[in-house]
Structures are given as C-alpha cells and as structure tokens.
mmCIF file of C-alpha atoms in Angstrom:
data_model
loop_
_atom_site.group_PDB
_atom_site.id
_atom_site.type_symbol
_atom_site.label_atom_id
_atom_site.label_comp_id
_atom_site.label_asym_id
_atom_site.label_seq_id
_atom_site.Cartn_x
_atom_site.Cartn_y
_atom_site.Cartn_z
ATOM 1 C CA ILE A 1 38.426 185.653 15.487
ATOM 2 C CA PHE A 2 35.887 188.457 15.898
ATOM 3 C CA SER A 3 33.692 186.846 13.234
ATOM 4 C CA ILE A 4 33.837 183.425 14.871
ATOM 5 C CA TYR A 5 33.087 184.976 18.259
ATOM 6 C CA LEU A 6 29.930 186.516 16.777
ATOM 7 C CA ASN A 7 29.091 183.216 14.979
ATOM 8 C CA PHE A 8 29.602 184.767 11.543
ATOM 9 C CA TYR A 9 31.212 181.739 10.005
ATOM 10 C CA SER A 10 30.820 182.829 6.378
ATOM 11 C CA SER A 11 32.742 185.999 7.168
ATOM 12 C CA ALA A 12 35.450 183.941 8.862
ATOM 13 C CA ILE A 13 35.691 181.671 5.818
ATOM 14 C CA VAL A 14 36.001 184.642 3.445
ATOM 15 C CA PHE A 15 38.625 186.223 5.666
ATOM 16 C CA PHE A 16 40.464 182.879 5.747
ATOM 17 C CA GLY A 17 40.312 182.845 1.933
ATOM 18 C CA ALA A 18 41.830 186.320 1.815
ATOM 19 C CA GLN A 19 44.603 185.130 4.119
ATOM 20 C CA LEU A 20 45.185 182.225 1.731
ATOM 21 C CA PHE A 21 45.632 184.765 -1.077
ATOM 22 C CA PHE A 22 48.225 186.538 1.058
ATOM 23 C CA ILE A 23 49.991 183.243 1.721
ATOM 24 C CA LEU A 24 49.959 182.503 -2.011
ATOM 25 C CA SER A 25 51.447 185.922 -2.665
ATOM 26 C CA LEU A 26 54.268 185.132 -0.224
ATOM 27 C CA TYR A 27 54.785 181.741 -1.871
ATOM 28 C CA PHE A 28 54.981 183.225 -5.381
ATOM 29 C CA ASN A 29 57.239 185.958 -4.052
ATOM 30 C CA SER A 30 59.630 183.328 -2.671
ATOM 31 C CA ARG A 31 59.588 181.625 -6.100
ATOM 32 C CA LEU A 32 60.501 184.970 -7.725
ATOM 33 C CA LYS A 33 57.162 185.149 -9.538
ATOM 34 C CA PHE A 34 56.672 188.773 -8.540
ATOM 35 C CA PRO A 35 53.886 189.769 -10.958
ATOM 36 C CA LEU A 36 51.733 186.876 -9.752
ATOM 37 C CA SER A 37 52.551 187.676 -6.133
ATOM 38 C CA LYS A 38 51.544 191.319 -6.604
ATOM 39 C CA THR A 39 48.300 190.272 -8.283
ATOM 40 C CA PHE A 40 47.391 188.097 -5.302
ATOM 41 C CA VAL A 41 48.099 190.964 -2.896
ATOM 42 C CA VAL A 42 45.793 193.297 -4.855
ATOM 43 C CA ILE A 43 43.056 190.628 -5.016
ATOM 44 C CA ALA A 44 43.376 189.728 -1.336
ATOM 45 C CA THR A 45 43.317 193.289 -0.045
ATOM 46 C CA ASN A 46 40.514 194.378 -2.333
ATOM 47 C CA PHE A 47 38.374 191.295 -1.833
ATOM 48 C CA SER A 48 38.686 191.207 1.955
ATOM 49 C CA VAL A 49 37.912 194.914 2.408
ATOM 50 C CA PHE A 50 35.026 194.778 -0.061
ATOM 51 C CA TYR A 51 33.465 191.679 1.452
ATOM 52 C CA LEU A 52 33.879 192.790 5.063
ATOM 53 C CA SER A 53 32.359 196.157 4.180
ATOM 54 C CA LEU A 54 29.384 194.437 2.573
ATOM 55 C CA PHE A 55 29.084 191.955 5.407
ATOM 56 C CA TYR A 56 29.267 194.337 8.359
ATOM 57 C CA GLY A 57 28.002 197.443 6.598
ATOM 58 C CA PHE A 58 29.378 200.855 5.826
ATOM 59 C CA SER A 59 29.082 201.907 9.463
ATOM 60 C CA SER A 60 31.625 199.249 10.476
ATOM 61 C CA GLY A 61 34.422 201.269 8.902
ATOM 62 C CA PHE A 62 36.045 198.456 6.924
ATOM 63 C CA HIS A 63 35.880 200.667 3.840
ATOM 64 C CA LEU A 64 38.442 202.953 5.484
ATOM 65 C CA TYR A 65 41.170 200.483 4.525
ATOM 66 C CA TYR A 66 40.704 201.630 0.941
ATOM 67 C CA PHE A 67 42.505 204.835 1.963
ATOM 68 C CA THR A 68 45.671 202.746 2.226
ATOM 69 C CA SER A 69 45.203 201.291 -1.263
ATOM 70 C CA PRO A 70 47.179 203.924 -3.221
ATOM 71 C CA LEU A 71 50.096 203.414 -0.851
ATOM 72 C CA ILE A 72 49.771 199.641 -1.179
ATOM 73 C CA ALA A 73 49.757 199.938 -4.971
ATOM 74 C CA LEU A 74 52.765 202.281 -4.866
ATOM 75 C CA SER A 75 54.646 199.878 -2.624
ATOM 76 C CA LEU A 76 53.891 196.966 -4.956
ATOM 77 C CA PHE A 77 54.654 198.504 -8.327
ATOM 78 C CA SER A 78 57.760 200.384 -9.389
ATOM 79 C CA PHE A 79 57.712 203.433 -11.620
ATOM 80 C CA ASP A 80 58.364 201.137 -14.582
ATOM 81 C CA GLU A 81 55.085 199.366 -13.858
ATOM 82 C CA ILE A 82 52.833 202.430 -14.094
ATOM 83 C CA ARG A 83 50.204 200.495 -16.069
ATOM 84 C CA ASN A 84 49.892 197.911 -13.281
ATOM 85 C CA PHE A 85 49.755 200.657 -10.672
ATOM 86 C CA ILE A 86 46.904 202.369 -12.529
ATOM 87 C CA ILE A 87 45.007 199.081 -12.917
ATOM 88 C CA ALA A 88 45.399 198.210 -9.222
ATOM 89 C CA THR A 89 44.351 201.691 -8.130
ATOM 90 C CA ALA A 90 41.384 201.604 -10.511
ATOM 91 C CA ILE A 91 40.259 198.272 -9.051
ATOM 92 C CA TYR A 92 40.397 199.743 -5.552
ATOM 93 C CA MET A 93 38.544 202.874 -6.682
ATOM 94 C CA VAL A 94 35.790 200.918 -8.435
ATOM 95 C CA SER A 95 35.278 198.801 -5.325
ATOM 96 C CA THR A 96 35.094 201.906 -3.163
ATOM 97 C CA PHE A 97 32.642 203.502 -5.592
ATOM 98 C CA ILE A 98 30.408 200.394 -5.507
ATOM 99 C CA LEU A 99 30.425 200.402 -1.714
ATOM 100 C CA VAL A 100 29.485 204.083 -1.641
ATOM 101 C CA LEU A 101 26.663 203.401 -4.117
ATOM 102 C CA PHE A 102 25.391 200.600 -1.882
ATOM 103 C CA TYR A 103 25.504 202.954 1.078
ATOM 104 C CA LEU A 104 23.791 205.831 -0.752
ATOM 105 C CA ASN A 105 21.081 203.545 -2.128
ATOM 106 C CA ASP A 106 20.537 202.150 1.363
ATOM 107 C CA ILE A 107 21.321 198.573 0.328
ATOM 108 C CA LYS A 108 21.444 196.642 3.566
ATOM 109 C CA HIS A 109 24.503 194.772 4.647
ATOM 110 C CA ILE A 110 24.454 191.053 5.327
ATOM 111 C CA VAL A 111 24.693 191.227 9.111
ATOM 112 C CA VAL A 112 22.572 193.528 11.188
ATOM 113 C CA ASN A 113 24.746 194.836 13.997
ATOM 114 C CA ASP A 114 23.504 196.799 16.900
ATOM 115 C CA SER A 115 24.989 200.263 17.063
ATOM 116 C CA SER A 116 27.415 199.405 19.882
ATOM 117 C CA ILE A 117 29.100 196.683 17.791
ATOM 118 C CA SER A 118 29.210 198.983 14.759
ATOM 119 C CA ASP A 119 30.739 201.727 16.912
ATOM 120 C CA ILE A 120 33.384 199.333 18.256
ATOM 121 C CA LEU A 121 34.160 198.054 14.749
ATOM 122 C CA TYR A 122 34.341 201.584 13.382
ATOM 123 C CA SER A 123 36.692 202.715 16.150
ATOM 124 C CA ILE A 124 38.953 199.706 15.658
ATOM 125 C CA ASN A 125 38.988 200.139 11.876
ATOM 126 C CA VAL A 126 39.706 203.872 12.043
ATOM 127 C CA PHE A 127 42.642 203.181 14.333
ATOM 128 C CA LEU A 128 43.975 200.302 12.234
ATOM 129 C CA ALA A 129 43.486 202.052 8.873
ATOM 130 C CA LEU A 130 45.306 205.139 10.150
ATOM 131 C CA SER A 131 48.034 202.954 11.651
ATOM 132 C CA PHE A 132 48.520 201.088 8.372
ATOM 133 C CA THR A 133 48.612 204.361 6.462
ATOM 134 C CA ILE A 134 51.223 205.775 8.816
ATOM 135 C CA LEU A 135 53.303 202.567 8.728
ATOM 136 C CA ILE A 136 53.280 202.455 4.943
ATOM 137 C CA ALA A 137 54.119 206.181 4.742
ATOM 138 C CA VAL A 138 57.027 205.694 7.191
ATOM 139 C CA ASN A 139 58.186 202.743 5.085
ATOM 140 C CA PHE A 140 58.146 204.982 1.987
ATOM 141 C CA SER A 141 60.050 207.647 3.871
ATOM 142 C CA ASN A 142 62.725 205.164 4.966
ATOM 143 C CA PHE A 143 62.938 203.755 1.452
ATOM 144 C CA HIS A 144 63.439 207.235 -0.013
ATOM 145 C CA LYS A 145 66.082 208.016 2.626
ATOM 146 C CA LYS A 146 67.975 204.869 1.607
ATOM 147 C CA ILE A 147 67.708 205.802 -2.059
ATOM 148 C CA ASN A 148 68.939 209.353 -1.351
ATOM 149 C CA ILE A 149 71.877 208.044 0.680
ATOM 150 C CA SER A 150 72.722 205.595 -2.097
ATOM 151 C CA LEU A 151 72.481 208.353 -4.711
ATOM 152 C CA LYS A 152 74.718 210.639 -2.649
ATOM 153 C CA GLU A 153 77.301 207.858 -2.272
ATOM 154 C CA LYS A 154 77.199 207.147 -6.002
ATOM 155 C CA ASN A 155 77.451 210.863 -6.720
ATOM 156 C CA VAL A 156 80.621 211.068 -4.602
ATOM 157 C CA VAL A 157 82.098 208.156 -6.566
ATOM 158 C CA LEU A 158 81.117 209.834 -9.844
ATOM 159 C CA ILE A 159 82.772 213.095 -8.759
ATOM 160 C CA GLN A 160 85.926 211.182 -7.775
ATOM 161 C CA ASN A 161 85.938 209.423 -11.159
ATOM 162 C CA GLU A 162 85.380 212.750 -12.911
ATOM 163 C CA ASN A 163 88.328 214.263 -11.044
ATOM 164 C CA LEU A 164 90.479 211.275 -11.997
ATOM 165 C CA LEU A 165 89.466 211.664 -15.624
ATOM 166 C CA ILE A 166 90.188 215.400 -15.557
ATOM 167 C CA SER A 167 93.647 214.792 -14.064
ATOM 168 C CA GLU A 168 94.289 212.043 -16.609
ATOM 169 C CA ILE A 169 93.183 214.309 -19.478
ATOM 170 C CA THR A 170 95.381 217.117 -18.139
ATOM 171 C CA GLU A 171 98.300 214.719 -17.841
ATOM 172 C CA ARG A 172 97.746 213.488 -21.406
ATOM 173 C CA GLU A 173 97.581 217.073 -22.690
ATOM 174 C CA ILE A 174 100.860 217.899 -20.962
ATOM 175 C CA THR A 175 102.422 214.721 -22.361
ATOM 176 C CA SER A 176 101.057 215.576 -25.816
ATOM 177 C CA LYS A 177 102.581 219.060 -25.646
ATOM 178 C CA LYS A 178 105.901 217.601 -24.538
ATOM 179 C CA LEU A 179 105.752 215.140 -27.432
ATOM 180 C CA GLU A 180 104.980 217.973 -29.859
ATOM 181 C CA VAL A 181 107.921 219.966 -28.557
ATOM 182 C CA SER A 182 110.131 216.901 -28.747
ATOM 183 C CA LEU A 183 108.895 216.141 -32.275
ATOM 184 C CA SER A 184 109.548 219.723 -33.267
ATOM 185 C CA GLU A 185 113.106 219.492 -31.902
ATOM 186 C CA ILE A 186 113.649 216.210 -33.733
ATOM 187 C CA GLU A 187 112.372 217.766 -36.970
ATOM 188 C CA THR A 188 114.697 220.710 -36.455
ATOM 189 C CA LEU A 189 117.660 218.380 -35.847
ATOM 190 C CA LEU A 190 116.747 216.306 -38.892
ATOM 191 C CA SER A 191 116.501 219.383 -41.075
ATOM 192 C CA GLU A 192 119.875 220.620 -39.806
ATOM 193 C CA THR A 193 121.395 217.232 -40.428
ATOM 194 C CA HIS A 194 120.225 217.251 -44.043
#
C-alpha cells in the first residue's frame, strides 16, 4: 500500500510476488508438501527483504528484517533438518552481505527518498523487525514450554511403568523362591518315598 501510495508500482508488484510465494507456501503446507512449503517461505522472505532494501535503500531499514532470519529458519526446520537450516541461514547471510557491500560501495538504491520518508521507513521497520523478533522468540519459548511439559508428563508415566516393572520383578522373585522351596520339599518327599 505504501508503495502504491508513492507510485512505486514495480515495488508493489515485487511485494505482491513475495506474497504469492507465501500463499504458495501455505498451499503446499496444506497439501503436506512441507519441504516445498519451507523453500517458498525462505525464498519469499529473502527475496522481499532483499528487493525492498535495494529499492528503498539501506537507510530505509528493510535490511533489519534479516535479524529475524535465524529465528525464521529455526522455526521452519527441525533439528533433523540441520543441513536445510544451514542452507537457509547461509542464503540470508549472503543476501545481507551483498546489501552491506552495496551500502559500503555507495551503490545507489532504485528510489531516491527524501530523508523524512527514509526516517519514517526506518522507524517503522525497526519497530516491526523488533516486534517480529520478539513474537518469534515468544513462540519458541511457548513451544519449549509445551515440550518440557510433555516430557515431564512422559517422565511421570515412565517412572510409573518402572515402578510397576520393579514390583512385578519383585513379585516374580518371591514366586520363584517359593517355587524353589516347594521344589526342594517335593524332592525331599520323593527321596524319602524311594
């Protein structure tokens, strides 16, 4: 909307394309094609941040969304998918590095903003990037709480099962001793009978 308001239609089209990637990721997710869905999320987030940073310039603050990228990659990929996590994080890091190189080499961005628009964009992007980072971190915290609660519940069940097994083993040992005593008595009776 901001891009259309400023008559930056190419930026709006690119942002629309990124949203299409997100929609595709949701579609593939609903079809249980999770690897493809995750790939589209990585492409969409990386592409939109990279393009918007190039379009509006480093001073717009769009690059700050890259600070959320490790959390995004962690939320997408489980510990079993460490290779995919590393690839996604590397893609984000390379994009960030390229943007920093553009900034350091004073490569001009596509749109020349006056400083007031850049200041507004930067303020908005700082707020949103921090908000996203906090939301994702809170999501991780809640997820870990749920896992810990689940582990504690399973641990209680394991302890109960262990106690049942111990009582069953003890009962079997007592029964075995009784059988041995009984067998010994039977052997004694048999020997006396002979």
